[in-house]
PDB file of N, CA and C in Angstrom:
ATOM      1  N   UNK A   1       0.831  -1.189   0.000  1.00 63.00           N
ATOM      2  CA  UNK A   1       0.000   0.000   0.000  1.00 63.00           C
ATOM      3  C   UNK A   1       0.869   1.243   0.000  1.00 63.00           C
ATOM      4  N   UNK A   2       0.310   2.336  -0.445  1.00 72.00           N
ATOM      5  CA  UNK A   2       1.072   3.569  -0.505  1.00 72.00           C
ATOM      6  C   UNK A   2       1.646   3.872   0.871  1.00 72.00           C
ATOM      7  N   UNK A   3       2.932   4.154   0.911  1.00 71.00           N
ATOM      8  CA  UNK A   3       3.591   4.459   2.167  1.00 71.00           C
ATOM      9  C   UNK A   3       4.399   3.299   2.714  1.00 71.00           C
ATOM     10  N   UNK A   4       4.167   2.076   2.211  1.00 81.00           N
ATOM     11  CA  UNK A   4       5.019   0.959   2.612  1.00 81.00           C
ATOM     12  C   UNK A   4       6.454   1.325   2.274  1.00 81.00           C
ATOM     13  N   UNK A   5       7.366   0.933   3.160  1.00 86.00           N
ATOM     14  CA  UNK A   5       8.756   1.322   2.949  1.00 86.00           C
ATOM     15  C   UNK A   5       9.679   0.220   3.435  1.00 86.00           C
ATOM     16  N   UNK A   6      10.770   0.005   2.714  1.00 89.00           N
ATOM     17  CA  UNK A   6      11.800  -0.939   3.128  1.00 89.00           C
ATOM     18  C   UNK A   6      13.125  -0.202   3.101  1.00 89.00           C
ATOM     19  N   UNK A   7      13.840  -0.267   4.220  1.00 91.00           N
ATOM     20  CA  UNK A   7      15.169   0.319   4.308  1.00 91.00           C
ATOM     21  C   UNK A   7      16.194  -0.803   4.257  1.00 91.00           C
ATOM     22  N   UNK A   8      17.248  -0.607   3.460  1.00 91.00           N
ATOM     23  CA  UNK A   8      18.294  -1.602   3.316  1.00 91.00           C
ATOM     24  C   UNK A   8      19.607  -0.942   3.712  1.00 91.00           C
ATOM     25  N   UNK A   9      20.305  -1.535   4.677  1.00 93.00           N
ATOM     26  CA  UNK A   9      21.612  -1.043   5.107  1.00 93.00           C
ATOM     27  C   UNK A   9      22.647  -1.990   4.526  1.00 93.00           C
ATOM     28  N   UNK A  10      23.582  -1.419   3.754  1.00 93.00           N
ATOM     29  CA  UNK A  10      24.557  -2.213   3.017  1.00 93.00           C
ATOM     30  C   UNK A  10      25.971  -1.832   3.444  1.00 93.00           C
ATOM     31  N   UNK A  11      26.836  -2.850   3.585  1.00 92.00           N
ATOM     32  CA  UNK A  11      28.250  -2.635   3.876  1.00 92.00           C
ATOM     33  C   UNK A  11      28.928  -2.166   2.594  1.00 92.00           C
ATOM     34  N   UNK A  12      29.538  -0.980   2.647  1.00 91.00           N
ATOM     35  CA  UNK A  12      30.203  -0.415   1.468  1.00 91.00           C
ATOM     36  C   UNK A  12      31.706  -0.290   1.705  1.00 91.00           C
ATOM     37  N   UNK A  13      32.289  -1.289   2.329  1.00 89.00           N
ATOM     38  CA  UNK A  13      33.731  -1.259   2.584  1.00 89.00           C
ATOM     39  C   UNK A  13      34.031  -0.586   3.902  1.00 89.00           C
ATOM     40  N   UNK A  14      34.430   0.674   3.860  1.00 91.00           N
ATOM     41  CA  UNK A  14      34.786   1.403   5.077  1.00 91.00           C
ATOM     42  C   UNK A  14      33.599   2.101   5.733  1.00 91.00           C
ATOM     43  N   UNK A  15      32.439   2.059   5.117  1.00 93.00           N
ATOM     44  CA  UNK A  15      31.251   2.733   5.655  1.00 93.00           C
ATOM     45  C   UNK A  15      30.001   1.905   5.316  1.00 93.00           C
ATOM     46  N   UNK A  16      28.868   2.386   5.778  1.00 92.00           N
ATOM     47  CA  UNK A  16      27.607   1.751   5.419  1.00 92.00           C
ATOM     48  C   UNK A  16      26.771   2.740   4.623  1.00 92.00           C
ATOM     49  N   UNK A  17      25.923   2.200   3.774  1.00 93.00           N
ATOM     50  CA  UNK A  17      25.003   3.036   3.004  1.00 93.00           C
ATOM     51  C   UNK A  17      23.591   2.537   3.236  1.00 93.00           C
ATOM     52  N   UNK A  18      22.656   3.475   3.289  1.00 92.00           N
ATOM     53  CA  UNK A  18      21.257   3.143   3.509  1.00 92.00           C
ATOM     54  C   UNK A  18      20.458   3.504   2.265  1.00 92.00           C
ATOM     55  N   UNK A  19      19.662   2.560   1.811  1.00 92.00           N
ATOM     56  CA  UNK A  19      18.795   2.763   0.651  1.00 92.00           C
ATOM     57  C   UNK A  19      17.352   2.554   1.099  1.00 92.00           C
ATOM     58  N   UNK A  20      16.426   3.214   0.407  1.00 91.00           N
ATOM     59  CA  UNK A  20      15.011   3.100   0.711  1.00 91.00           C
ATOM     60  C   UNK A  20      14.233   2.797  -0.563  1.00 91.00           C
ATOM     61  N   UNK A  21      13.299   1.878  -0.463  1.00 89.00           N
ATOM     62  CA  UNK A  21      12.349   1.634  -1.547  1.00 89.00           C
ATOM     63  C   UNK A  21      10.972   1.897  -0.948  1.00 89.00           C
ATOM     64  N   UNK A  22      10.224   2.813  -1.573  1.00 87.00           N
ATOM     65  CA  UNK A  22       8.937   3.247  -1.034  1.00 87.00           C
ATOM     66  C   UNK A  22       7.843   3.015  -2.066  1.00 87.00           C
ATOM     67  N   UNK A  23       6.697   2.544  -1.603  1.00 87.00           N
ATOM     68  CA  UNK A  23       5.518   2.432  -2.475  1.00 87.00           C
ATOM     69  C   UNK A  23       4.988   3.848  -2.655  1.00 87.00           C
ATOM     70  N   UNK A  24       5.212   4.418  -3.827  1.00 83.00           N
ATOM     71  CA  UNK A  24       4.980   5.842  -4.036  1.00 83.00           C
ATOM     72  C   UNK A  24       3.553   6.216  -4.413  1.00 83.00           C
ATOM     73  N   UNK A  25       2.766   5.277  -4.891  1.00 84.00           N
ATOM     74  CA  UNK A  25       1.394   5.594  -5.310  1.00 84.00           C
ATOM     75  C   UNK A  25       0.402   4.657  -4.652  1.00 84.00           C
ATOM     76  N   UNK A  26      -0.849   5.048  -4.663  1.00 85.00           N
ATOM     77  CA  UNK A  26      -1.907   4.231  -4.075  1.00 85.00           C
ATOM     78  C   UNK A  26      -2.006   2.907  -4.824  1.00 85.00           C
ATOM     79  N   UNK A  27      -2.176   1.826  -4.074  1.00 84.00           N
ATOM     80  CA  UNK A  27      -2.317   0.519  -4.679  1.00 84.00           C
ATOM     81  C   UNK A  27      -1.016  -0.216  -4.897  1.00 84.00           C
ATOM     82  N   UNK A  28       0.101   0.437  -4.680  1.00 88.00           N
ATOM     83  CA  UNK A  28       1.385  -0.229  -4.846  1.00 88.00           C
ATOM     84  C   UNK A  28       1.871  -0.764  -3.512  1.00 88.00           C
ATOM     85  N   UNK A  29       2.708  -1.785  -3.583  1.00 88.00           N
ATOM     86  CA  UNK A  29       3.273  -2.372  -2.377  1.00 88.00           C
ATOM     87  C   UNK A  29       4.752  -2.665  -2.611  1.00 88.00           C
ATOM     88  N   UNK A  30       5.463  -2.956  -1.541  1.00 90.00           N
ATOM     89  CA  UNK A  30       6.879  -3.282  -1.636  1.00 90.00           C
ATOM     90  C   UNK A  30       7.057  -4.739  -1.224  1.00 90.00           C
ATOM     91  N   UNK A  31       7.743  -5.511  -2.070  1.00 90.00           N
ATOM     92  CA  UNK A  31       7.984  -6.917  -1.791  1.00 90.00           C
ATOM     93  C   UNK A  31       9.482  -7.175  -1.720  1.00 90.00           C
ATOM     94  N   UNK A  32       9.882  -8.101  -0.849  1.00 90.00           N
ATOM     95  CA  UNK A  32      11.282  -8.476  -0.731  1.00 90.00           C
ATOM     96  C   UNK A  32      11.435  -9.958  -1.049  1.00 90.00           C
ATOM     97  N   UNK A  33      12.602 -10.305  -1.606  1.00 92.00           N
ATOM     98  CA  UNK A  33      12.896 -11.698  -1.923  1.00 92.00           C
ATOM     99  C   UNK A  33      14.405 -11.905  -1.845  1.00 92.00           C
ATOM    100  N   UNK A  34      14.798 -13.090  -1.374  1.00 93.00           N
ATOM    101  CA  UNK A  34      16.211 -13.458  -1.350  1.00 93.00           C
ATOM    102  C   UNK A  34      16.355 -14.685  -2.233  1.00 93.00           C
ATOM    103  N   UNK A  35      17.105 -14.543  -3.314  1.00 92.00           N
ATOM    104  CA  UNK A  35      17.284 -15.632  -4.276  1.00 92.00           C
ATOM    105  C   UNK A  35      18.742 -15.707  -4.702  1.00 92.00           C
ATOM    106  N   UNK A  36      19.318 -16.882  -4.575  1.00 92.00           N
ATOM    107  CA  UNK A  36      20.664 -17.149  -5.082  1.00 92.00           C
ATOM    108  C   UNK A  36      21.694 -16.116  -4.625  1.00 92.00           C
ATOM    109  N   UNK A  37      21.633 -15.734  -3.374  1.00 93.00           N
ATOM    110  CA  UNK A  37      22.611 -14.800  -2.826  1.00 93.00           C
ATOM    111  C   UNK A  37      22.369 -13.347  -3.169  1.00 93.00           C
ATOM    112  N   UNK A  38      21.182 -13.034  -3.683  1.00 94.00           N
ATOM    113  CA  UNK A  38      20.834 -11.656  -4.041  1.00 94.00           C
ATOM    114  C   UNK A  38      19.549 -11.277  -3.326  1.00 94.00           C
ATOM    115  N   UNK A  39      19.552 -10.106  -2.693  1.00 94.00           N
ATOM    116  CA  UNK A  39      18.351  -9.569  -2.047  1.00 94.00           C
ATOM    117  C   UNK A  39      17.697  -8.621  -3.037  1.00 94.00           C
ATOM    118  N   UNK A  40      16.425  -8.864  -3.353  1.00 94.00           N
ATOM    119  CA  UNK A  40      15.675  -8.002  -4.266  1.00 94.00           C
ATOM    120  C   UNK A  40      14.538  -7.336  -3.510  1.00 94.00           C
ATOM    121  N   UNK A  41      14.436  -6.032  -3.656  1.00 92.00           N
ATOM    122  CA  UNK A  41      13.338  -5.269  -3.078  1.00 92.00           C
ATOM    123  C   UNK A  41      12.642  -4.575  -4.241  1.00 92.00           C
ATOM    124  N   UNK A  42      11.348  -4.875  -4.439  1.00 91.00           N
ATOM    125  CA  UNK A  42      10.627  -4.379  -5.609  1.00 91.00           C
ATOM    126  C   UNK A  42       9.374  -3.621  -5.219  1.00 91.00           C
ATOM    127  N   UNK A  43       9.080  -2.575  -5.980  1.00 91.00           N
ATOM    128  CA  UNK A  43       7.798  -1.874  -5.870  1.00 91.00           C
ATOM    129  C   UNK A  43       6.886  -2.500  -6.919  1.00 91.00           C
ATOM    130  N   UNK A  44       5.708  -2.970  -6.490  1.00 91.00           N
ATOM    131  CA  UNK A  44       4.817  -3.743  -7.351  1.00 91.00           C
ATOM    132  C   UNK A  44       3.436  -3.098  -7.380  1.00 91.00           C
ATOM    133  N   UNK A  45       2.792  -3.123  -8.551  1.00 90.00           N
ATOM    134  CA  UNK A  45       1.437  -2.586  -8.686  1.00 90.00           C
ATOM    135  C   UNK A  45       0.424  -3.625  -8.230  1.00 90.00           C
ATOM    136  N   UNK A  46      -0.844  -3.251  -8.227  1.00 90.00           N
ATOM    137  CA  UNK A  46      -1.915  -4.171  -7.833  1.00 90.00           C
ATOM    138  C   UNK A  46      -1.953  -5.410  -8.708  1.00 90.00           C
ATOM    139  N   UNK A  47      -1.692  -5.231  -9.988  1.00 91.00           N
ATOM    140  CA  UNK A  47      -1.754  -6.353 -10.930  1.00 91.00           C
ATOM    141  C   UNK A  47      -0.512  -7.231 -10.894  1.00 91.00           C
ATOM    142  N   UNK A  48       0.506  -6.835 -10.138  1.00 88.00           N
ATOM    143  CA  UNK A  48       1.714  -7.642 -10.016  1.00 88.00           C
ATOM    144  C   UNK A  48       2.855  -7.206 -10.912  1.00 88.00           C
ATOM    145  N   UNK A  49       2.682  -6.113 -11.637  1.00 91.00           N
ATOM    146  CA  UNK A  49       3.742  -5.601 -12.504  1.00 91.00           C
ATOM    147  C   UNK A  49       4.799  -4.899 -11.656  1.00 91.00           C
ATOM    148  N   UNK A  50       6.051  -5.253 -11.868  1.00 92.00           N
ATOM    149  CA  UNK A  50       7.149  -4.638 -11.118  1.00 92.00           C
ATOM    150  C   UNK A  50       7.450  -3.275 -11.716  1.00 92.00           C
ATOM    151  N   UNK A  51       7.449  -2.238 -10.858  1.00 91.00           N
ATOM    152  CA  UNK A  51       7.721  -0.880 -11.304  1.00 91.00           C
ATOM    153  C   UNK A  51       9.216  -0.613 -11.259  1.00 91.00           C
ATOM    154  N   UNK A  52       9.851  -0.975 -10.147  1.00 91.00           N
ATOM    155  CA  UNK A  52      11.303  -0.824 -10.013  1.00 91.00           C
ATOM    156  C   UNK A  52      11.825  -1.836  -9.008  1.00 91.00           C
ATOM    157  N   UNK A  53      13.097  -2.172  -9.169  1.00 92.00           N
ATOM    158  CA  UNK A  53      13.713  -3.176  -8.321  1.00 92.00           C
ATOM    159  C   UNK A  53      15.091  -2.705  -7.887  1.00 92.00           C
ATOM    160  N   UNK A  54      15.410  -2.946  -6.623  1.00 92.00           N
ATOM    161  CA  UNK A  54      16.757  -2.697  -6.101  1.00 92.00           C
ATOM    162  C   UNK A  54      17.352  -4.051  -5.756  1.00 92.00           C
ATOM    163  N   UNK A  55      18.583  -4.314  -6.224  1.00 94.00           N
ATOM    164  CA  UNK A  55      19.236  -5.600  -5.965  1.00 94.00           C
ATOM    165  C   UNK A  55      20.544  -5.374  -5.223  1.00 94.00           C
ATOM    166  N   UNK A  56      20.790  -6.234  -4.224  1.00 94.00           N
ATOM    167  CA  UNK A  56      22.001  -6.148  -3.417  1.00 94.00           C
ATOM    168  C   UNK A  56      22.545  -7.548  -3.190  1.00 94.00           C
ATOM    169  N   UNK A  57      23.854  -7.674  -3.077  1.00 94.00           N
ATOM    170  CA  UNK A  57      24.457  -8.958  -2.731  1.00 94.00           C
ATOM    171  C   UNK A  57      24.100  -9.267  -1.282  1.00 94.00           C
ATOM    172  N   UNK A  58      23.611 -10.462  -1.040  1.00 93.00           N
ATOM    173  CA  UNK A  58      23.154 -10.835   0.304  1.00 93.00           C
ATOM    174  C   UNK A  58      24.282 -10.765   1.327  1.00 93.00           C
ATOM    175  N   UNK A  59      25.514 -11.027   0.914  1.00 93.00           N
ATOM    176  CA  UNK A  59      26.642 -10.994   1.853  1.00 93.00           C
ATOM    177  C   UNK A  59      26.964  -9.579   2.303  1.00 93.00           C
ATOM    178  N   UNK A  60      26.522  -8.574   1.559  1.00 93.00           N
ATOM    179  CA  UNK A  60      26.783  -7.174   1.909  1.00 93.00           C
ATOM    180  C   UNK A  60      25.649  -6.512   2.692  1.00 93.00           C
ATOM    181  N   UNK A  61      24.480  -7.132   2.713  1.00 93.00           N
ATOM    182  CA  UNK A  61      23.328  -6.552   3.401  1.00 93.00           C
ATOM    183  C   UNK A  61      23.481  -6.758   4.906  1.00 93.00           C
ATOM    184  N   UNK A  62      23.492  -5.657   5.658  1.00 93.00           N
ATOM    185  CA  UNK A  62      23.599  -5.716   7.112  1.00 93.00           C
ATOM    186  C   UNK A  62      22.229  -5.748   7.769  1.00 93.00           C
ATOM    187  N   UNK A  63      21.268  -5.011   7.221  1.00 92.00           N
ATOM    188  CA  UNK A  63      19.923  -4.958   7.798  1.00 92.00           C
ATOM    189  C   UNK A  63      18.905  -4.697   6.703  1.00 92.00           C
ATOM    190  N   UNK A  64      17.750  -5.309   6.889  1.00 91.00           N
ATOM    191  CA  UNK A  64      16.628  -5.118   5.983  1.00 91.00           C
ATOM    192  C   UNK A  64      15.420  -4.834   6.868  1.00 91.00           C
ATOM    193  N   UNK A  65      14.954  -3.596   6.857  1.00 90.00           N
ATOM    194  CA  UNK A  65      13.889  -3.171   7.769  1.00 90.00           C
ATOM    195  C   UNK A  65      12.638  -2.871   6.967  1.00 90.00           C
ATOM    196  N   UNK A  66      11.589  -3.669   7.179  1.00 87.00           N
ATOM    197  CA  UNK A  66      10.308  -3.449   6.517  1.00 87.00           C
ATOM    198  C   UNK A  66       9.431  -2.604   7.418  1.00 87.00           C
ATOM    199  N   UNK A  67       8.906  -1.509   6.887  1.00 84.00           N
ATOM    200  CA  UNK A  67       8.059  -0.608   7.661  1.00 84.00           C
ATOM    201  C   UNK A  67       6.721  -0.445   6.947  1.00 84.00           C
ATOM    202  N   UNK A  68       5.786  -1.361   7.202  1.00 78.00           N
ATOM    203  CA  UNK A  68       4.486  -1.272   6.539  1.00 78.00           C
ATOM    204  C   UNK A  68       3.640  -0.150   7.126  1.00 78.00           C
ATOM    205  N   UNK A  69       2.741   0.364   6.317  1.00 76.00           N
ATOM    206  CA  UNK A  69       1.778   1.352   6.786  1.00 76.00           C
ATOM    207  C   UNK A  69       0.734   0.623   7.606  1.00 76.00           C
ATOM    208  N   UNK A  70       0.386   1.128   8.790  1.00 75.00           N
ATOM    209  CA  UNK A  70      -0.654   0.453   9.581  1.00 75.00           C
ATOM    210  C   UNK A  70      -1.972   0.410   8.812  1.00 75.00           C
ATOM    211  N   UNK A  71      -2.558  -0.765   8.753  1.00 69.00           N
ATOM    212  CA  UNK A  71      -3.838  -0.928   8.075  1.00 69.00           C
ATOM    213  C   UNK A  71      -4.922  -1.105   9.117  1.00 69.00           C
ATOM    214  N   UNK A  72      -6.088  -0.537   8.868  1.00 67.00           N
ATOM    215  CA  UNK A  72      -7.177  -0.668   9.825  1.00 67.00           C
ATOM    216  C   UNK A  72      -7.996  -1.905   9.516  1.00 67.00           C
ATOM    217  N   UNK A  73      -8.501  -2.534  10.562  1.00 63.00           N
ATOM    218  CA  UNK A  73      -9.350  -3.708  10.396  1.00 63.00           C
ATOM    219  C   UNK A  73     -10.711  -3.285   9.861  1.00 63.00           C
ATOM    220  N   UNK A  74     -11.403  -4.202   9.241  1.00 57.00           N
ATOM    221  CA  UNK A  74     -12.743  -3.920   8.721  1.00 57.00           C
ATOM    222  C   UNK A  74     -13.687  -3.566   9.866  1.00 57.00           C
ATOM    223  N   UNK A  75     -13.509  -4.197  11.025  1.00 57.00           N
ATOM    224  CA  UNK A  75     -14.349  -3.913  12.189  1.00 57.00           C
ATOM    225  C   UNK A  75     -14.158  -2.491  12.691  1.00 57.00           C
ATOM    226  N   UNK A  76     -12.907  -2.008  12.674  1.00 59.00           N
ATOM    227  CA  UNK A  76     -12.648  -0.633  13.105  1.00 59.00           C
ATOM    228  C   UNK A  76     -13.270   0.364  12.142  1.00 59.00           C
ATOM    229  N   UNK A  77     -13.196   0.087  10.841  1.00 56.00           N
ATOM    230  CA  UNK A  77     -13.772   0.986   9.846  1.00 56.00           C
ATOM    231  C   UNK A  77     -15.292   1.041   9.998  1.00 56.00           C
ATOM    232  N   UNK A  78     -15.938  -0.116  10.252  1.00 57.00           N
ATOM    233  CA  UNK A  78     -17.382  -0.149  10.444  1.00 57.00           C
ATOM    234  C   UNK A  78     -17.794   0.611  11.697  1.00 57.00           C
ATOM    235  N   UNK A  79     -17.029   0.443  12.774  1.00 57.00           N
ATOM    236  CA  UNK A  79     -17.347   1.128  14.023  1.00 57.00           C
ATOM    237  C   UNK A  79     -17.216   2.636  13.857  1.00 57.00           C
ATOM    238  N   UNK A  80     -16.179   3.063  13.129  1.00 56.00           N
ATOM    239  CA  UNK A  80     -15.986   4.491  12.924  1.00 56.00           C
ATOM    240  C   UNK A  80     -17.097   5.057  12.054  1.00 56.00           C
ATOM    241  N   UNK A  81     -17.552   4.308  11.045  1.00 56.00           N
ATOM    242  CA  UNK A  81     -18.627   4.773  10.164  1.00 56.00           C
ATOM    243  C   UNK A  81     -19.948   4.872  10.915  1.00 56.00           C
ATOM    244  N   UNK A  82     -20.194   3.944  11.851  1.00 59.00           N
ATOM    245  CA  UNK A  82     -21.433   3.972  12.611  1.00 59.00           C
ATOM    246  C   UNK A  82     -21.441   5.077  13.649  1.00 59.00           C
ATOM    247  N   UNK A  83     -20.279   5.496  14.119  1.00 57.00           N
ATOM    248  CA  UNK A  83     -20.227   6.522  15.154  1.00 57.00           C
ATOM    249  C   UNK A  83     -20.368   7.932  14.596  1.00 57.00           C
ATOM    250  N   UNK A  84     -20.276   8.074  13.267  1.00 54.00           N
ATOM    251  CA  UNK A  84     -20.428   9.399  12.660  1.00 54.00           C
ATOM    252  C   UNK A  84     -21.890   9.823  12.694  1.00 54.00           C
ATOM    253  N   UNK A  85     -22.155  11.074  13.037  1.00 55.00           N
ATOM    254  CA  UNK A  85     -23.551  11.544  13.000  1.00 55.00           C
ATOM    255  C   UNK A  85     -24.011  11.695  11.549  1.00 55.00           C
ATOM    256  N   UNK A  86     -25.252  11.392  11.301  1.00 53.00           N
ATOM    257  CA  UNK A  86     -25.818  11.525   9.974  1.00 53.00           C
ATOM    258  C   UNK A  86     -26.122  12.983   9.699  1.00 53.00           C
ATOM    259  N   UNK A  87     -25.910  13.368   8.448  1.00 56.00           N
ATOM    260  CA  UNK A  87     -26.222  14.745   8.065  1.00 56.00           C
ATOM    261  C   UNK A  87     -27.724  14.854   7.820  1.00 56.00           C
ATOM    262  N   UNK A  88     -28.272  15.922   8.256  1.00 59.00           N
ATOM    263  CA  UNK A  88     -29.687  16.141   7.995  1.00 59.00           C
ATOM    264  C   UNK A  88     -29.852  16.773   6.632  1.00 59.00           C
ATOM    265  N   UNK A  89     -30.875  16.348   5.938  1.00 53.00           N
ATOM    266  CA  UNK A  89     -31.149  16.894   4.613  1.00 53.00           C
ATOM    267  C   UNK A  89     -31.789  18.273   4.774  1.00 53.00           C
ATOM    268  N   UNK A  90     -31.154  19.323   4.269  1.00 57.00           N
ATOM    269  CA  UNK A  90     -31.716  20.677   4.441  1.00 57.00           C
ATOM    270  C   UNK A  90     -33.029  20.894   3.691  1.00 57.00           C
ATOM    271  N   UNK A  91     -33.318  20.053   2.706  1.00 59.00           N
ATOM    272  CA  UNK A  91     -34.551  20.209   1.931  1.00 59.00           C
ATOM    273  C   UNK A  91     -35.750  19.586   2.621  1.00 59.00           C
ATOM    274  N   UNK A  92     -35.502  18.753   3.607  1.00 52.00           N
ATOM    275  CA  UNK A  92     -36.610  18.035   4.261  1.00 52.00           C
ATOM    276  C   UNK A  92     -37.375  18.899   5.232  1.00 52.00           C
TER     277      UNK A  92
END
């Protein structure tokens, strides 16, 4: 979902570097995968099309921090909708 973010901390020899992949638009999400010694972090659309991918050697990755956007439960959304006062129709 928009706002999902993954931070990747990579060993760059004498220092560390931090990279971020963010779901920039509504309906997009960030997915991570580790395959054959490579860490892939991708921004993906609703239909599954990859928009962009960041690849890092797994031996160089020090930390991979996933920071999802908090999602509300359906029950919380229903409770909030029921607690709203109804607007009165001015024409009535």
